[in-house]
PDB file of C-alpha atoms in Angstrom:
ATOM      1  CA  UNK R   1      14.214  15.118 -10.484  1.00  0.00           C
ATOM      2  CA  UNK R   2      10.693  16.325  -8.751  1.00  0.00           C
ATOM      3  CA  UNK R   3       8.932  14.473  -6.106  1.00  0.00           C
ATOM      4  CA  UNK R   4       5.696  12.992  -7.419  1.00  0.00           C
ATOM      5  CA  UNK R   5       2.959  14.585  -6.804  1.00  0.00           C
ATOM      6  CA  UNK R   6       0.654  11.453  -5.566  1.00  0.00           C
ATOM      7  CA  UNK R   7       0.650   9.907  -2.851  1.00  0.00           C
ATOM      8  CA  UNK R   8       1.615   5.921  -2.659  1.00  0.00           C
ATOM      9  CA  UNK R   9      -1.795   5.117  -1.617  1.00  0.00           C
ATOM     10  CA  UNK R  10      -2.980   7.555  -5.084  1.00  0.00           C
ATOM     11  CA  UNK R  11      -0.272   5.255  -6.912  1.00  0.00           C
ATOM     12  CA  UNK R  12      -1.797   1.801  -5.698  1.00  0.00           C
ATOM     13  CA  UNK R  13      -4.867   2.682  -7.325  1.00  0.00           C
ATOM     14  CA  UNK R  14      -4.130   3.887 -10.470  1.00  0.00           C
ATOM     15  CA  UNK R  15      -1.788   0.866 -10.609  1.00  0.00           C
ATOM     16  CA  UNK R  16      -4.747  -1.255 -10.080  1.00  0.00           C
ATOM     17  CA  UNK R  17      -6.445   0.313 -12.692  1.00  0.00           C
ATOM     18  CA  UNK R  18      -3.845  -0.056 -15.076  1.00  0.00           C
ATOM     19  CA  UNK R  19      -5.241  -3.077 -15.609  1.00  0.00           C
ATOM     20  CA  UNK R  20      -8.600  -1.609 -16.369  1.00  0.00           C
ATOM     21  CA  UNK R  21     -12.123  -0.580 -15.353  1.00  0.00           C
ATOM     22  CA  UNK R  22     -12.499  -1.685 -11.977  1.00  0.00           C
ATOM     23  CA  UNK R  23     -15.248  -1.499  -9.399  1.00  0.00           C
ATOM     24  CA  UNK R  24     -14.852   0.258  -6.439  1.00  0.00           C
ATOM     25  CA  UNK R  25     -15.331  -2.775  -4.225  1.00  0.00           C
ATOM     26  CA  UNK R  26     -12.693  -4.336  -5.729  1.00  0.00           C
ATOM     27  CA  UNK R  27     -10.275  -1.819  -5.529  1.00  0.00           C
ATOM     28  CA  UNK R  28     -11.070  -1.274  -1.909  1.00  0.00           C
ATOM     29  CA  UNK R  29     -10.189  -5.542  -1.934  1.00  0.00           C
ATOM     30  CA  UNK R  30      -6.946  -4.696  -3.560  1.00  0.00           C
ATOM     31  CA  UNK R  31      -5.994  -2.030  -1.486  1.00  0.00           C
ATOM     32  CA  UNK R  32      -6.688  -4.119   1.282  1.00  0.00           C
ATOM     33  CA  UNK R  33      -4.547  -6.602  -0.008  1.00  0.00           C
ATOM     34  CA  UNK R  34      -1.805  -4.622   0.096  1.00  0.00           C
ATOM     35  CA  UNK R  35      -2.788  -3.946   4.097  1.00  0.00           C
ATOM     36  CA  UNK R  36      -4.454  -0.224   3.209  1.00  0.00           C
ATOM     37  CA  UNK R  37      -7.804  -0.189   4.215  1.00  0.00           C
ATOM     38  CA  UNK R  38     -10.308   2.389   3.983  1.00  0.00           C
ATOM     39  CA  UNK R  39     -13.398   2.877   5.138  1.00  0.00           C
ATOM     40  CA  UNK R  40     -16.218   2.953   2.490  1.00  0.00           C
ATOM     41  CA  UNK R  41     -16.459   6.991   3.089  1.00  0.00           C
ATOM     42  CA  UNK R  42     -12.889   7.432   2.697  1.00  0.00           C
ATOM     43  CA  UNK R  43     -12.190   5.268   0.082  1.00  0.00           C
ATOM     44  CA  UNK R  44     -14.883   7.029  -1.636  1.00  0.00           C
ATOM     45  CA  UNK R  45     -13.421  10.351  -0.778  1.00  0.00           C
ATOM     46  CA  UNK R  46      -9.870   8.871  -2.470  1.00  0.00           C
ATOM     47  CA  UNK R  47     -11.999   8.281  -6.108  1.00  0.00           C
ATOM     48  CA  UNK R  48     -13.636  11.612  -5.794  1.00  0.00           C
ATOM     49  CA  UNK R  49     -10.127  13.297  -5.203  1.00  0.00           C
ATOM     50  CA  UNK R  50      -8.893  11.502  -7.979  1.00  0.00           C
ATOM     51  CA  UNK R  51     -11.320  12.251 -10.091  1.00  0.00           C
ATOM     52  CA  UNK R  52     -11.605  15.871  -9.572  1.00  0.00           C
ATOM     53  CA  UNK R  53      -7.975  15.781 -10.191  1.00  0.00           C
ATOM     54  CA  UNK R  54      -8.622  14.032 -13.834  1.00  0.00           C
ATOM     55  CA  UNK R  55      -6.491  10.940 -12.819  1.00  0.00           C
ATOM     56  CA  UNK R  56      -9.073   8.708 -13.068  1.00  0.00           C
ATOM     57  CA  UNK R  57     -12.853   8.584 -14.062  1.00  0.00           C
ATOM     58  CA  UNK R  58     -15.761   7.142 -12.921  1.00  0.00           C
ATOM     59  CA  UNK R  59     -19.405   5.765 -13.797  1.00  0.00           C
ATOM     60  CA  UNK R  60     -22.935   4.199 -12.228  1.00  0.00           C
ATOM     61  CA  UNK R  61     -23.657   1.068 -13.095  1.00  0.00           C
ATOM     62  CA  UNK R  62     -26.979   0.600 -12.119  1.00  0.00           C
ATOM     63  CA  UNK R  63     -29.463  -2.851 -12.013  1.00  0.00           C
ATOM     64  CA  UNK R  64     -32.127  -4.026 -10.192  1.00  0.00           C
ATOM     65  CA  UNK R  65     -31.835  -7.071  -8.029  1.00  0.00           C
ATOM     66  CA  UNK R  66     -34.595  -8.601  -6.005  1.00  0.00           C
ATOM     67  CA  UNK R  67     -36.623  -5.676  -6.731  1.00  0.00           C
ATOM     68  CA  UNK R  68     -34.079  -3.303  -5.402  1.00  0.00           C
ATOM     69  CA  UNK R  69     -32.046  -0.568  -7.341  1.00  0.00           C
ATOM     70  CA  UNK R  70     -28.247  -1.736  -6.930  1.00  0.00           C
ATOM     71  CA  UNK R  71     -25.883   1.528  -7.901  1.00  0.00           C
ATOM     72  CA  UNK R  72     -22.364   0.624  -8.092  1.00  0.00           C
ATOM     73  CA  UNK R  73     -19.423   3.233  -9.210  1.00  0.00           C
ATOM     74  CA  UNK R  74     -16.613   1.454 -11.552  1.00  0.00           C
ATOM     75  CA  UNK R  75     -13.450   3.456 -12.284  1.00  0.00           C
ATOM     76  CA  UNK R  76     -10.953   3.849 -15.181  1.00  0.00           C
ATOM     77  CA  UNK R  77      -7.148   5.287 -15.426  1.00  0.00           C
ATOM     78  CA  UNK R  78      -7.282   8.659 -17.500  1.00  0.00           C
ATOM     79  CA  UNK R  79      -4.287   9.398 -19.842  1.00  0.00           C
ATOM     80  CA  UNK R  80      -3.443  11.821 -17.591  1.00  0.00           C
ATOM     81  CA  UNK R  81      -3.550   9.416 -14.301  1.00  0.00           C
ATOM     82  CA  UNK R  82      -1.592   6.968 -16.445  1.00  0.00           C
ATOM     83  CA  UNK R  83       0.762   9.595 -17.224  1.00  0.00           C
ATOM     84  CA  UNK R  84       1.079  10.747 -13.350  1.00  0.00           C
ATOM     85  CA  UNK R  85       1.563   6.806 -12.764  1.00  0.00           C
ATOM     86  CA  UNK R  86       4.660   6.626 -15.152  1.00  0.00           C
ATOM     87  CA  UNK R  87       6.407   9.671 -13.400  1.00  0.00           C
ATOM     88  CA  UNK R  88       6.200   8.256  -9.902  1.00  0.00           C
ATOM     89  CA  UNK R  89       7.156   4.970 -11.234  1.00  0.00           C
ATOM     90  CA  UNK R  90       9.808   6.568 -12.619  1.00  0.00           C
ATOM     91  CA  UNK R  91      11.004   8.721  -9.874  1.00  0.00           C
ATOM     92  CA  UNK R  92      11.008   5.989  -7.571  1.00  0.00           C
ATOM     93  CA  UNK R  93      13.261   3.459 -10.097  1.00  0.00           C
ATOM     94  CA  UNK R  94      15.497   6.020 -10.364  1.00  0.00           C
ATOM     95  CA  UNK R  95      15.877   6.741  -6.357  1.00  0.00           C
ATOM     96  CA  UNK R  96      16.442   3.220  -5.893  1.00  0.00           C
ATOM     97  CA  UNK R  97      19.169   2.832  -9.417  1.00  0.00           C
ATOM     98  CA  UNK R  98      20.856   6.163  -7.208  1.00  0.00           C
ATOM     99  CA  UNK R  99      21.177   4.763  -3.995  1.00  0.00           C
ATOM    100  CA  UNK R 100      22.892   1.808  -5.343  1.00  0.00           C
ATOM    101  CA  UNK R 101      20.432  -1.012  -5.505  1.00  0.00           C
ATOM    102  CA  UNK R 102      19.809  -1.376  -9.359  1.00  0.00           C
ATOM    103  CA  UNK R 103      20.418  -4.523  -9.093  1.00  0.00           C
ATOM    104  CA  UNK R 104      17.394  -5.252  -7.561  1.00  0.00           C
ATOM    105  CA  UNK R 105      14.702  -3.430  -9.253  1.00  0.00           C
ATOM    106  CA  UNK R 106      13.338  -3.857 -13.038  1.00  0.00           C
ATOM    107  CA  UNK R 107      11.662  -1.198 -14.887  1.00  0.00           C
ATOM    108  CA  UNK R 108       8.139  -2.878 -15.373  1.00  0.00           C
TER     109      UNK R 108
END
């Protein structure tokens, strides 16, 4: 067995986006939710890491509101994210069924 190769805060999002598309100011609620918050630059640095890495995929939505241009990004899970998802899902059940505590933990 291989350590993942995300990080928990990686695996919170595509979690979150299991769910599907998702803007980014939700996430960033979510994330907070879960007591991991991130600055709008660094939260945005997160996506674009995920992104470059193919776990997850993003788009402009774009309208006009009050006479202003309102751009706002909305993300989905790739295959490949949902894949990367699985395996540190996965990994971490499995650490958890080793050590002894099976009991506790479902497979979700």
């Amino acid at each position: 067995m291989t350590l993942p190769d995300i990080t928990h805060l990686q695996f919170s999002v595509l979690a979150f986006l299991h769910g599907g598309e998702q803007p980014g100011r939700e996430l960033r609620g979510q994330l907070a939710g879960l007591g991991l918050r991130r600055s709008g630059p660094a939260f945005y640095q997160l996506m674009s890491r995920l992104e470059d890495a193919g776990l997850v995929a993003g788009r402009y939505d774009q309208k006009i509101v009050d006479g202003q241009i309102i751009k706002e990004r909305f993300y989905t899970i790739t295959e490949q994210g949902a894949a990367a998802w699985e395996a540190t899902r996965d990994f971490y059940v499995e650490t958890i069924r080793s050590a002894g505590h099976a009991a506790r933990v479902e497979k979700a």
